[in-house]
mmCIF file of C-alpha atoms in Angstrom:
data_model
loop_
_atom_site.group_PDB
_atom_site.id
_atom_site.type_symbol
_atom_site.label_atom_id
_atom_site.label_comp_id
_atom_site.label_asym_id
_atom_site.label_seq_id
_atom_site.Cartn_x
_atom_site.Cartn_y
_atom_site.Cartn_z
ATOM 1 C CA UNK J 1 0.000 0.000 0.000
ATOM 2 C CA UNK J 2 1.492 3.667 -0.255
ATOM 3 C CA UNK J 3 2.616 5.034 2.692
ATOM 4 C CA UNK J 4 -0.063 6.880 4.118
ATOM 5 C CA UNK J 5 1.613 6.344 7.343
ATOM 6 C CA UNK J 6 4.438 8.869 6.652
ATOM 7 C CA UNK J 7 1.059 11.484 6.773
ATOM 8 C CA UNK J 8 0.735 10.401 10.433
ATOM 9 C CA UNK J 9 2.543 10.772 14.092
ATOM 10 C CA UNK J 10 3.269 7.784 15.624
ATOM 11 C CA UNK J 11 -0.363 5.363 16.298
ATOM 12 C CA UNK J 12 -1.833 2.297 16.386
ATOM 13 C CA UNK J 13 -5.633 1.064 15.298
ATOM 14 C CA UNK J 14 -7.214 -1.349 17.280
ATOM 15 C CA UNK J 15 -11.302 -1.603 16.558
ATOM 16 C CA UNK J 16 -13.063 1.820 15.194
ATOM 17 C CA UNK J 17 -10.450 3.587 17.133
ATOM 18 C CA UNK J 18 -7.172 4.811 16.301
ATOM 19 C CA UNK J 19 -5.009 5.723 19.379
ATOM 20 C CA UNK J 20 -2.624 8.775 19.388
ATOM 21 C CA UNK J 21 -0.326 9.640 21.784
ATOM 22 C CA UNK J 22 -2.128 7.664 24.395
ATOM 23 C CA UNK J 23 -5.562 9.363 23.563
ATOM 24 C CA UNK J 24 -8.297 7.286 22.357
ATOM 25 C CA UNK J 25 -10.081 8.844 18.968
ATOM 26 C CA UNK J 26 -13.173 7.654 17.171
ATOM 27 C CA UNK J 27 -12.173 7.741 13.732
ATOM 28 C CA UNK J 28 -15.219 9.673 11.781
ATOM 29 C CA UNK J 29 -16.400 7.554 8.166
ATOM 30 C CA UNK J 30 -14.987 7.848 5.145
ATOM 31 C CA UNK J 31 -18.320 9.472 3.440
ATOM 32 C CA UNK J 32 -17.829 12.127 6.620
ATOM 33 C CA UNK J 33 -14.650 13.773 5.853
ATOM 34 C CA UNK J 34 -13.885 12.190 2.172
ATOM 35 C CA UNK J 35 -15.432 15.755 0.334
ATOM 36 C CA UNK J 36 -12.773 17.774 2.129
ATOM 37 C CA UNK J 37 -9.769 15.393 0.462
ATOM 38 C CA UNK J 38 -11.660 15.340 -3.211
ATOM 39 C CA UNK J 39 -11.687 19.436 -2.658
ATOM 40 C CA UNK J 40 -8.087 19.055 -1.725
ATOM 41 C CA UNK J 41 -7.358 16.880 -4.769
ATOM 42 C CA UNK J 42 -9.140 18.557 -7.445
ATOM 43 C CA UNK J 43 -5.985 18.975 -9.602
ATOM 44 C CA UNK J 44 -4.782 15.735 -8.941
ATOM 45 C CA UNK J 45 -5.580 12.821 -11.449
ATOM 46 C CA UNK J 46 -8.515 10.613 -10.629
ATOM 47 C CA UNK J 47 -6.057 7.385 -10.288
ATOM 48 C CA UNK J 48 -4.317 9.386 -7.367
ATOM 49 C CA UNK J 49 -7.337 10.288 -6.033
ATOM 50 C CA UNK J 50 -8.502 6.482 -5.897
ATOM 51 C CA UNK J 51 -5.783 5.526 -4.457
ATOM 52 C CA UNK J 52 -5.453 8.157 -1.403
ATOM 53 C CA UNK J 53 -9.418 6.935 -1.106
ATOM 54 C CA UNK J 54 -8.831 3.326 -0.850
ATOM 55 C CA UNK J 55 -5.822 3.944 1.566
ATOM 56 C CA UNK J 56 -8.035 6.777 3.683
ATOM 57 C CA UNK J 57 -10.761 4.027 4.025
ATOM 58 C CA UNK J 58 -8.616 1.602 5.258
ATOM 59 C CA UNK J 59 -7.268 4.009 8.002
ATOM 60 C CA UNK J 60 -10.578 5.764 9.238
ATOM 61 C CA UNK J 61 -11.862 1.633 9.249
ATOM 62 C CA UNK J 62 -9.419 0.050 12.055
ATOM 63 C CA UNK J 63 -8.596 -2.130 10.210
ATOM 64 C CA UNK J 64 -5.147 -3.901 10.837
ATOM 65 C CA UNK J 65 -2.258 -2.967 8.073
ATOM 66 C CA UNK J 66 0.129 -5.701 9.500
ATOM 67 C CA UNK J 67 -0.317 -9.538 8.179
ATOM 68 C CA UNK J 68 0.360 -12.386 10.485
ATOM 69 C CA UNK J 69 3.091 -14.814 10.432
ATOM 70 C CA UNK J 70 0.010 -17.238 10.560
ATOM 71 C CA UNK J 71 -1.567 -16.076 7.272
ATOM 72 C CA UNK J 72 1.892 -16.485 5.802
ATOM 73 C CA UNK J 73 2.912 -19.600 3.415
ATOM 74 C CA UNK J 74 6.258 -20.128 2.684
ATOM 75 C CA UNK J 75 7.263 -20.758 -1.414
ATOM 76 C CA UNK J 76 7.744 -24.657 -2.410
ATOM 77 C CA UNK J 77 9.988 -24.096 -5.072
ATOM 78 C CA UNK J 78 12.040 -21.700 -6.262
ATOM 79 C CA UNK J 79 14.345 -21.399 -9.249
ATOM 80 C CA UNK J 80 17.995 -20.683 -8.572
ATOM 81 C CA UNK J 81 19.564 -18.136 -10.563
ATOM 82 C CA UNK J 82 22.561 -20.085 -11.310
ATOM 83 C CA UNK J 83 20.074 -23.147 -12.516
ATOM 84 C CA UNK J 84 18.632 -20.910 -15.415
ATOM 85 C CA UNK J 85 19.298 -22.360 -18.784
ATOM 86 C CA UNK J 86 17.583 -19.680 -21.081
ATOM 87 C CA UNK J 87 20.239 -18.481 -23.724
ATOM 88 C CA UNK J 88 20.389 -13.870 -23.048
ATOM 89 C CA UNK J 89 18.801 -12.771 -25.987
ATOM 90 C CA UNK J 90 19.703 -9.082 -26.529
ATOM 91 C CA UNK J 91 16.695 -7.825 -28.784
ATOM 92 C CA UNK J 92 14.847 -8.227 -25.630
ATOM 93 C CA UNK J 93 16.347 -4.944 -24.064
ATOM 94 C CA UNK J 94 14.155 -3.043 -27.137
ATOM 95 C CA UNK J 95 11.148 -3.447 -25.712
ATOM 96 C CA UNK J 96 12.662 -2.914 -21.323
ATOM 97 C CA UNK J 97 12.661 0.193 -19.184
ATOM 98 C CA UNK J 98 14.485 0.578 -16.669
ATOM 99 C CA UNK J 99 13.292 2.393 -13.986
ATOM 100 C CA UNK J 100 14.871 4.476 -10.852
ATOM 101 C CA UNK J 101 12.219 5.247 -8.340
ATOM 102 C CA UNK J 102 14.241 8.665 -6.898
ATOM 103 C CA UNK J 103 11.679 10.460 -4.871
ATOM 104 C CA UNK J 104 13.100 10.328 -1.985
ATOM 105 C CA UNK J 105 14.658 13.271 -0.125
ATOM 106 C CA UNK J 106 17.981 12.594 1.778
ATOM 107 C CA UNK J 107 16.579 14.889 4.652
ATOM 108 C CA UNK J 108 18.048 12.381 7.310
ATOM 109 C CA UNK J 109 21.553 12.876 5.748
ATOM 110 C CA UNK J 110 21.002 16.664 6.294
ATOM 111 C CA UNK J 111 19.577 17.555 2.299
ATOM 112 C CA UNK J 112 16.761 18.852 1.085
ATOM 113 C CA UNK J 113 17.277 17.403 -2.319
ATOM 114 C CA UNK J 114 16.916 14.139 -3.685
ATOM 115 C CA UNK J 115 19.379 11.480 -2.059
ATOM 116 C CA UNK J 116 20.196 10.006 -5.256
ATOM 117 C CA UNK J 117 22.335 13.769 -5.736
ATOM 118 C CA UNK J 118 24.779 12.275 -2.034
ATOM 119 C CA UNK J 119 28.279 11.835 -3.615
ATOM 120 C CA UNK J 120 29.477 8.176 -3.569
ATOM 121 C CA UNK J 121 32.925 7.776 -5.147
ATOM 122 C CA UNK J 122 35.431 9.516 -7.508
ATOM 123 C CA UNK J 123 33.048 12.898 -7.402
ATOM 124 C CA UNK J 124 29.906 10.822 -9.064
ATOM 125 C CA UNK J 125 26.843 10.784 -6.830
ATOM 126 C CA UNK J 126 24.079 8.024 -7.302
ATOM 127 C CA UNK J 127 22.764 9.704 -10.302
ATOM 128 C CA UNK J 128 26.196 9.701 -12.162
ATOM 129 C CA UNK J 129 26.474 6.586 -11.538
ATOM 130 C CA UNK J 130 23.402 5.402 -12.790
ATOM 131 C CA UNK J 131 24.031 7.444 -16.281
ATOM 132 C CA UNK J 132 26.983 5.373 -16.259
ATOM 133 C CA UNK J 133 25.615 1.791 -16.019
ATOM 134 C CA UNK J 134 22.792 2.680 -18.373
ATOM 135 C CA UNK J 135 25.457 4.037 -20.657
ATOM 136 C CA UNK J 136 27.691 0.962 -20.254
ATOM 137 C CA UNK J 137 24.828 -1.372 -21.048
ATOM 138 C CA UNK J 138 23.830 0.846 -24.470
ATOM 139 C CA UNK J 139 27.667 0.742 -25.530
ATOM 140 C CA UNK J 140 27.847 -3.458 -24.319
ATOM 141 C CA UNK J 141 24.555 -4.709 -26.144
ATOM 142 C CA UNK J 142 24.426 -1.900 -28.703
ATOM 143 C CA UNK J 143 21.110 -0.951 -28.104
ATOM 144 C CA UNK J 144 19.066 2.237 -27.821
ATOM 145 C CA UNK J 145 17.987 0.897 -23.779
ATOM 146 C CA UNK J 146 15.366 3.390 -22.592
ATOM 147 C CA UNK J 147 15.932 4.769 -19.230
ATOM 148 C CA UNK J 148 13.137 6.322 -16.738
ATOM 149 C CA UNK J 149 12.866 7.958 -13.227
ATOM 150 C CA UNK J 150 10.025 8.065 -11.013
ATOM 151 C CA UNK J 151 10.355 11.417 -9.458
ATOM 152 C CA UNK J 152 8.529 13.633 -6.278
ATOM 153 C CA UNK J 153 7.307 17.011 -6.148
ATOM 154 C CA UNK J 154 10.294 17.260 -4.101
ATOM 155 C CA UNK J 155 12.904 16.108 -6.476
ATOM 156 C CA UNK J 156 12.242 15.899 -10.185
ATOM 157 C CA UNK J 157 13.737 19.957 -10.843
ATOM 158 C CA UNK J 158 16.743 18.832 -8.459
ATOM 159 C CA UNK J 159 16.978 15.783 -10.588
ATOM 160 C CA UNK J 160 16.558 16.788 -14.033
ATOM 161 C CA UNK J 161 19.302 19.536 -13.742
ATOM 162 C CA UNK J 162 21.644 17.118 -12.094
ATOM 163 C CA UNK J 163 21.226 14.195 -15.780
ATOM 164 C CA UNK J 164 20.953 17.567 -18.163
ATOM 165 C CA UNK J 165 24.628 16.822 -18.930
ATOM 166 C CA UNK J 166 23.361 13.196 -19.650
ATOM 167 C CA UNK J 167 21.617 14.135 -22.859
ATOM 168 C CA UNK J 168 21.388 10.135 -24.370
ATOM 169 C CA UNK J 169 19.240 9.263 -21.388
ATOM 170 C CA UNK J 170 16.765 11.712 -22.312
ATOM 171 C CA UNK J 171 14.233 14.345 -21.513
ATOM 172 C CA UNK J 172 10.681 15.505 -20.607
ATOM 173 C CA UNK J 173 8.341 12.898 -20.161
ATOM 174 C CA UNK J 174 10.826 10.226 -21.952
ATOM 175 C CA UNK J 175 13.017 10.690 -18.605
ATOM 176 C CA UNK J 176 10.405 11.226 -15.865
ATOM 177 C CA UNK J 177 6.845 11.022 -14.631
ATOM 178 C CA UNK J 178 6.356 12.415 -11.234
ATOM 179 C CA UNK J 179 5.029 10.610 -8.985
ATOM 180 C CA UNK J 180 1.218 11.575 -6.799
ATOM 181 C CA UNK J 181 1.281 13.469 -3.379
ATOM 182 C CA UNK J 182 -0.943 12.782 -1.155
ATOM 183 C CA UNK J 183 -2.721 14.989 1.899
ATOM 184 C CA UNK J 184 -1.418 14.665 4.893
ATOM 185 C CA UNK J 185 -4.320 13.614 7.323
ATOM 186 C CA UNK J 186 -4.175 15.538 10.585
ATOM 187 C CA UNK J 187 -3.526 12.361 13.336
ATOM 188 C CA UNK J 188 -6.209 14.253 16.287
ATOM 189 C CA UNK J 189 -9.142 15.311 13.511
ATOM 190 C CA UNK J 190 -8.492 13.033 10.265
ATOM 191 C CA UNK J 191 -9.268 16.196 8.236
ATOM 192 C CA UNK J 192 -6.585 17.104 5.320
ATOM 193 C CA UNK J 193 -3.711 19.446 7.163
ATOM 194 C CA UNK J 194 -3.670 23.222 6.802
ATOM 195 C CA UNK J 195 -0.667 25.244 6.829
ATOM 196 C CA UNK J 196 -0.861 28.708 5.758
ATOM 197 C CA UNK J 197 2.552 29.620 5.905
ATOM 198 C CA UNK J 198 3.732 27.316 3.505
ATOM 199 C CA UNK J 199 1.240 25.076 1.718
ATOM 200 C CA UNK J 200 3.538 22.659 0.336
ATOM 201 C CA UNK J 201 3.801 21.350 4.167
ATOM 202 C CA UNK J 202 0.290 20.145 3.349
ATOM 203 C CA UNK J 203 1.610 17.077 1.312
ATOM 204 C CA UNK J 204 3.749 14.321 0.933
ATOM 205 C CA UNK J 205 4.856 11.809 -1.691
ATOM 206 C CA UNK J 206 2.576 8.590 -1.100
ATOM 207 C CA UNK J 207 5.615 5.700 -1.045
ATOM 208 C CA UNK J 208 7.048 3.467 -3.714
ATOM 209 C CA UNK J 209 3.364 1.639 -3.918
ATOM 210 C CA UNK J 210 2.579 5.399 -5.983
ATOM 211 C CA UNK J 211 4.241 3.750 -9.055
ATOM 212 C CA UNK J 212 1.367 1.699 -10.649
ATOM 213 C CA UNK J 213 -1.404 4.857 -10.044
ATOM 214 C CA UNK J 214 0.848 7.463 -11.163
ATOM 215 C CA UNK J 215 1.986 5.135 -14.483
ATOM 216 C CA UNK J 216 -1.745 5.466 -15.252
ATOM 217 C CA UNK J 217 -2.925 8.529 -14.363
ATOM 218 C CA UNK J 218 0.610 10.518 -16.005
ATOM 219 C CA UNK J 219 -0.469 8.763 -18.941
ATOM 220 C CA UNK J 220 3.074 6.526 -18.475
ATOM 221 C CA UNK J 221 2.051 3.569 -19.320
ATOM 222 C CA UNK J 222 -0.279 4.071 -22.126
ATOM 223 C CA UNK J 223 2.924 5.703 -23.992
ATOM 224 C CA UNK J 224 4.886 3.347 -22.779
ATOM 225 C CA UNK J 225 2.708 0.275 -24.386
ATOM 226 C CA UNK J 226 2.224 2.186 -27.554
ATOM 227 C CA UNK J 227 5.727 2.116 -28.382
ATOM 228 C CA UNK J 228 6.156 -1.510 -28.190
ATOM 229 C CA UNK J 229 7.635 -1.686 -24.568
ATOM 230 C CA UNK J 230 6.466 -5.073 -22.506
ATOM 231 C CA UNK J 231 9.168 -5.249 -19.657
ATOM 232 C CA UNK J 232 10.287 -2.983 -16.643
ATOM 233 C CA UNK J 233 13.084 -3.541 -14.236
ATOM 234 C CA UNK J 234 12.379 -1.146 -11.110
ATOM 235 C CA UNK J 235 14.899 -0.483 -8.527
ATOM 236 C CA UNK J 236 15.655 2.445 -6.266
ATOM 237 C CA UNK J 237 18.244 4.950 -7.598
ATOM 238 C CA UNK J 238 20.354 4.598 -4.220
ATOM 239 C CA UNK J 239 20.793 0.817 -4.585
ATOM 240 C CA UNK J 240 23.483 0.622 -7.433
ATOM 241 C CA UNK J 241 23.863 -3.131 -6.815
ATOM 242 C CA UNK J 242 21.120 -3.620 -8.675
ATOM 243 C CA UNK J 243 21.089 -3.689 -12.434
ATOM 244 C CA UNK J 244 19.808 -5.267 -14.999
ATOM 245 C CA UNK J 245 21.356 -8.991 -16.548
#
């Protein structure tokens, strides 16, 4: 689910009530405060909207978020990597994306930018690095591979001025889609938060579960389908270990 939790102070649900720093509040319904949020979200595409609904219901419910070692099976069989016996077939890579979700901001490292900008070695900071796999792969395979970011409110202008000298990766809506935000619920009334000195403070990016909603409601993946592309490898843009084989 997207993060809706990141909107909230520290709690716990148990029943109809949500308890908040030791207070006991009756959650009001959905139907009760949902007109506020769709006010809130009237620029916001209806996919993000559905989604902040679903996740809003399941909060103002009581419902539990966490599953149960009980309700979990392990997996009978699994394939081992090294057991694989399909012969790489390059012409594949035509019709992949690879995808950085980067919409994160490093603010517990002390920035107010996008992580993925944190230096990491020799001067290059995640991004640079990433230019350079992507770039490595192209130049290995000798294929046009297309590249894409998932972005934030917070970090796509960051971002996009860091790759500009990256021109082969691309630009516009061939490098990034930016991802929903989401209102932050007020943890004492469940109403959307006001702040009037600054009403950015009113939102937040929604979590790594934001990438199948915004795909659709950017109008991501209906591009992305028209042009012939049927595989995505997603990773985050501060874990370099992973790459594509």
């Amino acid at each position: 689910q997207a993060d809706i939790g990141s909107c909230l102070e520290a709690s716990a649900c148990h029943g109809n009530h949500l308890f908040h720093l030791g207070c006991a509040k009756m959650a009001p319904t959905l139907e009760e405060v949902w007109g506020e949020y769709e006010q809130k979200m009237t620029n916001e595409t209806k996919a993000a909207q559905d989604a902040f609904k679903y996740n809003l219901g399941v909060l103002l419910s009581g419902k539990s978020v966490m599953i149960p070692d009980s309700d979990l099976k392990g997996v009978d069989d699994v394939h081992r990597y090294e057991n694989i016996t399909n012969t790489p077939n390059a012409k594949y890579l035509s019709q992949t994306v690879i995808l950085k979700l980067n919409g994160g901001l490093g603010t517990g490292m002390g920035l107010d930018k996008a992580k993925s900008l944190l230096t990491v070695t020799g001067g290059c900071s995640f991004l640079d690095l990433i230019a350079k796999q992507v770039a490595s792969m192209k130049k290995q395979y000798n294929t046009d591979l297309r590249f894409m970011l998932m972005n934030s409110f917070s970090t796509s202008a960051d971002t996009l001025e860091a790759l500009a000298k990256y021109r082969d990766l691309g630009t516009g809506s061939d490098l990034e889609f930016v991802q929903n935000k989401a209102p932050k619920v007020d943890a004492a009334t469940f109403r959307p938060v006001t702040w009037d000195a600054d009403h950015s403070h009113e939102w937040c990016p929604p979590g790594h579960g934001d990438l199948y909603p915004a795909m659709l409601g950017s109008g991501t993946l209906e591009r992305l389908l028209e042009k012939g592309f049927k595989y995505m490898f997603v990773s985050n843009s501060d874990n370099l270990g992973a790459t594509m084989d």
